[in-house]
PDB file of C-alpha atoms in Angstrom:
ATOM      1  CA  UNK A   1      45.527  95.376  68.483  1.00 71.00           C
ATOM      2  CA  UNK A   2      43.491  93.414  71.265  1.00 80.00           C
ATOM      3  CA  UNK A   3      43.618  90.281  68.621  1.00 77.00           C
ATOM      4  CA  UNK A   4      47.119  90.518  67.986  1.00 73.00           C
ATOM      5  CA  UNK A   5      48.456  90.966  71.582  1.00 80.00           C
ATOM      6  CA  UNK A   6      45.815  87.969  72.275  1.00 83.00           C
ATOM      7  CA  UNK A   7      47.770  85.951  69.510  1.00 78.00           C
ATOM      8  CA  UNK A   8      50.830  86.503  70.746  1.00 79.00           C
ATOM      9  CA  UNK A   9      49.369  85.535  74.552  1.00 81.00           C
ATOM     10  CA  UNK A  10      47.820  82.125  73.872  1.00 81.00           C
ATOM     11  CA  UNK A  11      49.700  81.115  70.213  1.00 79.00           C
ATOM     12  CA  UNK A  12      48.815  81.071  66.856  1.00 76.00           C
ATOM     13  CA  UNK A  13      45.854  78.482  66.436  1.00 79.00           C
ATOM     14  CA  UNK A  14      44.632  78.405  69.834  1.00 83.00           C
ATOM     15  CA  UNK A  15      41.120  80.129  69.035  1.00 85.00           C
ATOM     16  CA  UNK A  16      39.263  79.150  72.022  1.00 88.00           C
ATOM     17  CA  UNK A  17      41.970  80.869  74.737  1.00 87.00           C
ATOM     18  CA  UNK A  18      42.293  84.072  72.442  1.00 85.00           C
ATOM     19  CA  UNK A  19      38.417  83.890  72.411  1.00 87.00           C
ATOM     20  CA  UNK A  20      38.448  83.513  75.972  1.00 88.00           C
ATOM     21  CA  UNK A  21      40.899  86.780  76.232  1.00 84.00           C
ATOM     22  CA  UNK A  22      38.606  88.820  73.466  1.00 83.00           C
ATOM     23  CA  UNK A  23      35.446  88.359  75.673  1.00 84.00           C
ATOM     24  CA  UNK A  24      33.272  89.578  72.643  1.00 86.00           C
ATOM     25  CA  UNK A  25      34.084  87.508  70.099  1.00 84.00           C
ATOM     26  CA  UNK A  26      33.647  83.271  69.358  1.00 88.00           C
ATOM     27  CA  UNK A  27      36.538  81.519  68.243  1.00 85.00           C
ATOM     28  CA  UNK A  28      35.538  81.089  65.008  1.00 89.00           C
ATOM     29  CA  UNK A  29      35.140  84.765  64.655  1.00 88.00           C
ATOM     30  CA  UNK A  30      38.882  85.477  65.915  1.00 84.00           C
ATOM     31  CA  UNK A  31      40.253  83.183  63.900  1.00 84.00           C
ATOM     32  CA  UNK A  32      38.291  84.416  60.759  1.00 86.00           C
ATOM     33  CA  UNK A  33      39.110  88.251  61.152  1.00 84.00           C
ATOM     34  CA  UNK A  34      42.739  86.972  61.907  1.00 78.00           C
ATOM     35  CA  UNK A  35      43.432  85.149  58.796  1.00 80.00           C
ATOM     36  CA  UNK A  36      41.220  88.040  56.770  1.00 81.00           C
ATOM     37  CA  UNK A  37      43.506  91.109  58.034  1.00 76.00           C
ATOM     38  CA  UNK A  38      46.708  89.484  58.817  1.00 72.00           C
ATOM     39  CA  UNK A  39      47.716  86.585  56.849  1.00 72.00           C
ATOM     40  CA  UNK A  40      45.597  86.661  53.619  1.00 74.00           C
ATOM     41  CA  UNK A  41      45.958  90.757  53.366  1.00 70.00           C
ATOM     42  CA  UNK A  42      48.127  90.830  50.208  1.00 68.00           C
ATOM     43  CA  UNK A  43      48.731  94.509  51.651  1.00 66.00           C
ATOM     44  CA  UNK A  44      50.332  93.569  55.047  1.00 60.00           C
ATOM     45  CA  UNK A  45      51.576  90.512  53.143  1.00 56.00           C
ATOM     46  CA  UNK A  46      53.582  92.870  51.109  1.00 61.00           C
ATOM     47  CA  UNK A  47      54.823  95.237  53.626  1.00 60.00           C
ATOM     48  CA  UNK A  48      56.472  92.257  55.353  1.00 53.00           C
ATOM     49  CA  UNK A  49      57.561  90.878  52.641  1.00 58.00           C
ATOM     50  CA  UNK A  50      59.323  94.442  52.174  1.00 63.00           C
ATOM     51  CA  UNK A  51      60.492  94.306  55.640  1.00 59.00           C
ATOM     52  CA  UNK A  52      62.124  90.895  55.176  1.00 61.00           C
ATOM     53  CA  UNK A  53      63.760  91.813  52.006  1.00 64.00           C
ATOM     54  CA  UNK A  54      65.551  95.511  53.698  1.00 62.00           C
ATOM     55  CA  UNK A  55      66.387  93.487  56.421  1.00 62.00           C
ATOM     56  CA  UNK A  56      68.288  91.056  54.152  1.00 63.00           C
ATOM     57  CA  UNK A  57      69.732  93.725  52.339  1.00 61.00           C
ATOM     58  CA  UNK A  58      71.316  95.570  55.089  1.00 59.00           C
ATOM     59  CA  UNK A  59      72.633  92.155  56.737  1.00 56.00           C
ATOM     60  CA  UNK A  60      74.116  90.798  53.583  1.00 51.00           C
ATOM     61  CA  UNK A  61      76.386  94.366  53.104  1.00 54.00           C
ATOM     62  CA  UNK A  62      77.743  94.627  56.337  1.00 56.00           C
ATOM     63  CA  UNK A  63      80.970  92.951  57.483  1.00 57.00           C
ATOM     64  CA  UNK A  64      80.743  91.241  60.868  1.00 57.00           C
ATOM     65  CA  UNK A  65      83.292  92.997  63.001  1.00 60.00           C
ATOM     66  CA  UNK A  66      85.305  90.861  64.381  1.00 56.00           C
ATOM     67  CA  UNK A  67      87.296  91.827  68.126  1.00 57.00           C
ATOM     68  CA  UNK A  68      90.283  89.416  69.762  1.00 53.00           C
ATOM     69  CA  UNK A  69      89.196  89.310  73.151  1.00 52.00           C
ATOM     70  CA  UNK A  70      91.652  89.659  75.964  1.00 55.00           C
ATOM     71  CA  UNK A  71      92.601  86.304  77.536  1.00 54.00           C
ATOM     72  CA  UNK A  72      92.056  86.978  81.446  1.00 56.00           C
ATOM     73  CA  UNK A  73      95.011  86.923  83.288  1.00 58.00           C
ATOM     74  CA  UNK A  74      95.560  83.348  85.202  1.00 64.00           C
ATOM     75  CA  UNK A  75      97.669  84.216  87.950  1.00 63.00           C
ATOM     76  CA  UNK A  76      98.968  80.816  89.746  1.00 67.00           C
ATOM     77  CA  UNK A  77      96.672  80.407  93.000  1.00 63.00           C
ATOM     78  CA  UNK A  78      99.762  80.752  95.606  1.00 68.00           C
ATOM     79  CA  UNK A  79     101.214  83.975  93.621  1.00 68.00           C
ATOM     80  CA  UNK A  80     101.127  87.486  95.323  1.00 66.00           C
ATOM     81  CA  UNK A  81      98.853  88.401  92.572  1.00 62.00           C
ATOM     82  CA  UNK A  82      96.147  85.797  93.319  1.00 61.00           C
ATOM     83  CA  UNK A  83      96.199  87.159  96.675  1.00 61.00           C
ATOM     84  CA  UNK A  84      95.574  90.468  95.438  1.00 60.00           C
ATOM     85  CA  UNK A  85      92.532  89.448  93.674  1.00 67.00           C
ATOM     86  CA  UNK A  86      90.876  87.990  96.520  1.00 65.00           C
ATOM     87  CA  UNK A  87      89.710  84.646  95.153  1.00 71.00           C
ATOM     88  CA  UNK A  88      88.702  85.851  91.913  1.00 73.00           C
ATOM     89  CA  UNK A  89      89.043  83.487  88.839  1.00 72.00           C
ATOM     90  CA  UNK A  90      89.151  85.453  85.892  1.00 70.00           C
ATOM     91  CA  UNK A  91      89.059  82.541  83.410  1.00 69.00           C
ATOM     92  CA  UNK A  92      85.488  81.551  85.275  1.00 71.00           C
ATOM     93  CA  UNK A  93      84.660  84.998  86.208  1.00 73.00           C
ATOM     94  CA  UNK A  94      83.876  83.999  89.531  1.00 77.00           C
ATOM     95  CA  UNK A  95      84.996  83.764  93.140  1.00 78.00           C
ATOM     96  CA  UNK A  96      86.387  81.189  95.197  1.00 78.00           C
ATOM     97  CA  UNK A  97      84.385  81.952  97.962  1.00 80.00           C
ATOM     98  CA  UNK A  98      81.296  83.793  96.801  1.00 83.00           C
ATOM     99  CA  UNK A  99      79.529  86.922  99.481  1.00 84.00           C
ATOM    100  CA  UNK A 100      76.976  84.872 101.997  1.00 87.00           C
ATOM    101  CA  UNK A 101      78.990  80.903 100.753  1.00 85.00           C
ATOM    102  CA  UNK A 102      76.549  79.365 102.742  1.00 86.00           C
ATOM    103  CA  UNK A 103      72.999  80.337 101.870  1.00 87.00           C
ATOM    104  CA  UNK A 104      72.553  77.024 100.162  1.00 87.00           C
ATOM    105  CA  UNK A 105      72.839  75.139 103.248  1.00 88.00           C
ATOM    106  CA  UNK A 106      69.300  76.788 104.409  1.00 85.00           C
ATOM    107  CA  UNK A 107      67.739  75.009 102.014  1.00 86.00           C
ATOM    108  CA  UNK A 108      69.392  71.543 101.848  1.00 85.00           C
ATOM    109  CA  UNK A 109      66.384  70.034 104.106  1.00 85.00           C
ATOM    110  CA  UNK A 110      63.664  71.669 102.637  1.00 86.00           C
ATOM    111  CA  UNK A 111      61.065  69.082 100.411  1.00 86.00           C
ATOM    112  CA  UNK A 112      57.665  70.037  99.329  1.00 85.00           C
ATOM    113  CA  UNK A 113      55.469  67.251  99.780  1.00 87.00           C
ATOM    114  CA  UNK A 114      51.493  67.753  99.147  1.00 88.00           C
ATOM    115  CA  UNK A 115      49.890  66.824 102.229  1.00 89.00           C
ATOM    116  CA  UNK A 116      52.257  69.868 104.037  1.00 88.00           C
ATOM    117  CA  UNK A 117      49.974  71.715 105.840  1.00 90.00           C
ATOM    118  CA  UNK A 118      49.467  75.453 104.495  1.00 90.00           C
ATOM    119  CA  UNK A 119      51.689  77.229 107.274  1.00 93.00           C
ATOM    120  CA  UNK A 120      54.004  74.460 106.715  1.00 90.00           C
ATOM    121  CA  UNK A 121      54.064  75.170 102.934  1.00 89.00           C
ATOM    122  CA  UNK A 122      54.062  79.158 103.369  1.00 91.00           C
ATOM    123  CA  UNK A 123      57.210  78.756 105.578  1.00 91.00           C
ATOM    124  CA  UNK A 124      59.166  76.954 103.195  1.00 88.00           C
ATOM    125  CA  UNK A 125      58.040  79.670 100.541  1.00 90.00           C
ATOM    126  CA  UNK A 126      58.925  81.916 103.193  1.00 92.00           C
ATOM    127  CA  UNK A 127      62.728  80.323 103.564  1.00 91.00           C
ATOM    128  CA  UNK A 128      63.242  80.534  99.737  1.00 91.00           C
ATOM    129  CA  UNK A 129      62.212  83.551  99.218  1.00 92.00           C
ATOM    130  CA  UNK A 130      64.768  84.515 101.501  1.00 92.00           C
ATOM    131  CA  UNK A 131      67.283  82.641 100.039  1.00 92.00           C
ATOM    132  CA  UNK A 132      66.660  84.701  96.605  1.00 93.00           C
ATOM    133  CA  UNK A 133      66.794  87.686  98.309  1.00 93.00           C
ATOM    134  CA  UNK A 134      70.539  86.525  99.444  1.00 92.00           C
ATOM    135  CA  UNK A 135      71.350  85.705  96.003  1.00 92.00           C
ATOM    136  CA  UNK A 136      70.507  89.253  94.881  1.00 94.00           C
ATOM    137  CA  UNK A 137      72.407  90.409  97.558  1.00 93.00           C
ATOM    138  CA  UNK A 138      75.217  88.191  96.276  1.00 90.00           C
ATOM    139  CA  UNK A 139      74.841  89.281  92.059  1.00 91.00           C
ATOM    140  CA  UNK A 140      74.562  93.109  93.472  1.00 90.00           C
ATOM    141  CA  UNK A 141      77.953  92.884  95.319  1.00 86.00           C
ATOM    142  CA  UNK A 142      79.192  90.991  92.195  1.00 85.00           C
ATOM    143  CA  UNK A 143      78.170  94.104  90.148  1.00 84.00           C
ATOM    144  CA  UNK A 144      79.816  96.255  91.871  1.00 80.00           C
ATOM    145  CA  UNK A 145      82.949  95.025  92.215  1.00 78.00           C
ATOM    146  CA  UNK A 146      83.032  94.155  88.570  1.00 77.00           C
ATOM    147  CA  UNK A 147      81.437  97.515  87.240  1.00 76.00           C
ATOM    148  CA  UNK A 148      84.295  99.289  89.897  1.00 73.00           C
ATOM    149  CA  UNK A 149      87.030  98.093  89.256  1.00 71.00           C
ATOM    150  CA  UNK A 150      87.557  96.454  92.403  1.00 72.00           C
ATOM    151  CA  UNK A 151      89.186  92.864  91.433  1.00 72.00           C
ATOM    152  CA  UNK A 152      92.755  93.679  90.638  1.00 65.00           C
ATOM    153  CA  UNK A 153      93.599  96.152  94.448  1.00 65.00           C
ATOM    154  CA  UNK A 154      97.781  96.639  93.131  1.00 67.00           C
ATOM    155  CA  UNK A 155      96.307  98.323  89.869  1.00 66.00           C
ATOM    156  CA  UNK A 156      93.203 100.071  91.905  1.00 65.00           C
ATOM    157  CA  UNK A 157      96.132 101.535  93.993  1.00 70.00           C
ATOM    158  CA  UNK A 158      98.495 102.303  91.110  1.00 72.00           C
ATOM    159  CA  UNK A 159      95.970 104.147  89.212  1.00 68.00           C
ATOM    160  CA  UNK A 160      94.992 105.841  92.109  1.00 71.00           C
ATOM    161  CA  UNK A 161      99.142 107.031  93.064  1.00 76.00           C
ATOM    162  CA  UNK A 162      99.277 108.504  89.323  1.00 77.00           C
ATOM    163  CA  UNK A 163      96.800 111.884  90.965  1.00 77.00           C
ATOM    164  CA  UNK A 164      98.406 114.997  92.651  1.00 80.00           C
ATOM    165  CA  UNK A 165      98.149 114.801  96.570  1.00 83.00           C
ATOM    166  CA  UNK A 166      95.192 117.213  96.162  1.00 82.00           C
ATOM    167  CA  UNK A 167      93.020 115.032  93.697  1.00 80.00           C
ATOM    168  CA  UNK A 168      94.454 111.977  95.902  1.00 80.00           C
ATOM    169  CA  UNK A 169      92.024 113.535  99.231  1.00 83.00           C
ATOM    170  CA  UNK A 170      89.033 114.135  96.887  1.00 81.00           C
ATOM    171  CA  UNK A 171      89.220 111.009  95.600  1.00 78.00           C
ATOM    172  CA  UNK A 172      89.091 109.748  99.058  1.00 78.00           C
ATOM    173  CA  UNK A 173      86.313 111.648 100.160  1.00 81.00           C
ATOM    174  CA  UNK A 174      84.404 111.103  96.621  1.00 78.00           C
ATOM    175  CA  UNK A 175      84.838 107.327  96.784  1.00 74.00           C
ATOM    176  CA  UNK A 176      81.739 107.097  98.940  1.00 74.00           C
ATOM    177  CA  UNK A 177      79.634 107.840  96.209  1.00 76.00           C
ATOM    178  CA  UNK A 178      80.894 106.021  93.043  1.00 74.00           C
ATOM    179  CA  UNK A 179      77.892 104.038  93.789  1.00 71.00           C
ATOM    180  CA  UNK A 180      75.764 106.398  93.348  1.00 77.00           C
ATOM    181  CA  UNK A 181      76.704 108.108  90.135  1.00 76.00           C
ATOM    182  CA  UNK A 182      78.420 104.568  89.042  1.00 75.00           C
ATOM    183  CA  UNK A 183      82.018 104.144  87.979  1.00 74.00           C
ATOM    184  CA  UNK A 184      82.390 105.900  84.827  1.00 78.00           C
ATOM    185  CA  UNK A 185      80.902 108.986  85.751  1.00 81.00           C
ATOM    186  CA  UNK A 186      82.684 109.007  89.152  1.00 76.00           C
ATOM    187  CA  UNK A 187      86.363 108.146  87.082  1.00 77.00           C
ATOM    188  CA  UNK A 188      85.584 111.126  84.628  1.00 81.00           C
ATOM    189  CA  UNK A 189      84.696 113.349  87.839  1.00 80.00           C
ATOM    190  CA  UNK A 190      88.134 112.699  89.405  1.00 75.00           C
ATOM    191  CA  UNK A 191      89.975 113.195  85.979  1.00 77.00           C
ATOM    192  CA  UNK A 192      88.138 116.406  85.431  1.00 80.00           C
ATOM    193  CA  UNK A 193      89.584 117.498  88.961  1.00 74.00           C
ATOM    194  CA  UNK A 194      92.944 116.359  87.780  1.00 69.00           C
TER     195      UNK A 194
END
C-alpha cells in the first residue's frame, strides 16, 4: 500500500521521489515490484479490466435524467421586488454589494518584493491572511442566507402569515436557532408544531 500511495504522491515514472518516500527501497527496486504486481499481474489486470467493463455496462443502460431548471426571477432593478431582495441578482447569484465590499482595498498596495525584510514579509502574510479570513466571513453569510431562505423577505413573510398566531410566537422565538439545526430541520420543526 506504501508503493501505491507513493505512486500516486510523486507520479507514475518518477522512481527516484517514490524511492525517496519508500526509504527502504532503490528506485530500481520500486519500479520493478511496481510493474511485477500492478501492471504486468494478468490477475489485477483482469479484475480491472472487469471493473471497466461493469462500469460500462451500468452507464450504457441508464437514461440520463434530464431536469428544466427554473429561470431565476429578473426583477427590474427600480421594482419593489428588487428592493425586497436586497441587491441580490439571481441570474448571477450574487449581490450588488457583497458583506465587508471593501476588504479588497486592504490589499491594493501590498507587493512582495524579495529583498522585504522578514517582519516586512510576515506582515503582509499577516494582512492577507486576514483578508481570507474576511472572505470566509463573506461565503459563510452567503450560505446562510441562501441555505435560509433569506433572499426573497415578501415570500419569507408570506410563508411565515400562513401559521396560527400560536406557531407564529414559536417561530419567533425558534428563529434564533435555525442556525444551529440548519433550515430544513428547523422548517420541519415549525410544521410539526403546526
Amino acid at each position: 500500500m506504501a508503493l501505491l500511495e507513493a505512486v500516486m504522491d510523486c507520479g507514475f515514472g518518477n522512481w527516484q521521489d517514490v524511492a525517496n518516500q519508500m526509504c527502504t527501497k532503490t528506485k530500481e527496486e520500486c519500479e520493478k515490484h511496481y510493474m511485477k504486481h500492478f501492471i504486468n499481474n494478468p490477475l489485477f489486470a483482469s479484475t480491472l479490466l472487469n471493473l471497466k467493463q461493469a462500469e460500462e455496462a451500468k452507464t450504457a443502460d441508464t437514461a440520463i435524467p434530464f431536469h428544466s431548471t427554473d429561470d431565476p426571477p429578473r426583477p427590474t432593478f427600480d421594482s419593489l421586488l428588487s428592493r425586497d431582495m436586497a441587491g441580490y441578482m439571481p441570474a448571477r447569484a450574487d449581490f450588488i454589494e457583497e458583506f465587508d465590499n471593501y476588504a479588497e482595498w486592504d490589499l491594493r498596495d501590498i507587493d512582495f518584493v524579495e529583498d522585504d525584510s522578514d517582519i516586512l514579509h510576515a506582515l503582509k502574510m499577516a494582512v492577507v491572511d486576514i483578508y481570507h479570513s474576511r472572505l470566509k466571513e463573506r461565503q459563510r453569510r452567503k450560505k446562510i442566507i441562501r441555505d435560509h431562505g433569506l433572499i426573497n423577505l415578501r415570500k419569507f413573510q408570506l410563508m411565515e402569515r400562513r401559521y396560527p398566531k400560536e406557531v407564529q410566537d414559536l417561530y419567533e422565538t425558534m428563529r434564533r436557532f435555525a442556525r444551529i439545526v440548519g433550515p430544513v430541520e428547523h422548517d420541519k420543526f415549525i410544521e410539526s408544531h403546526a
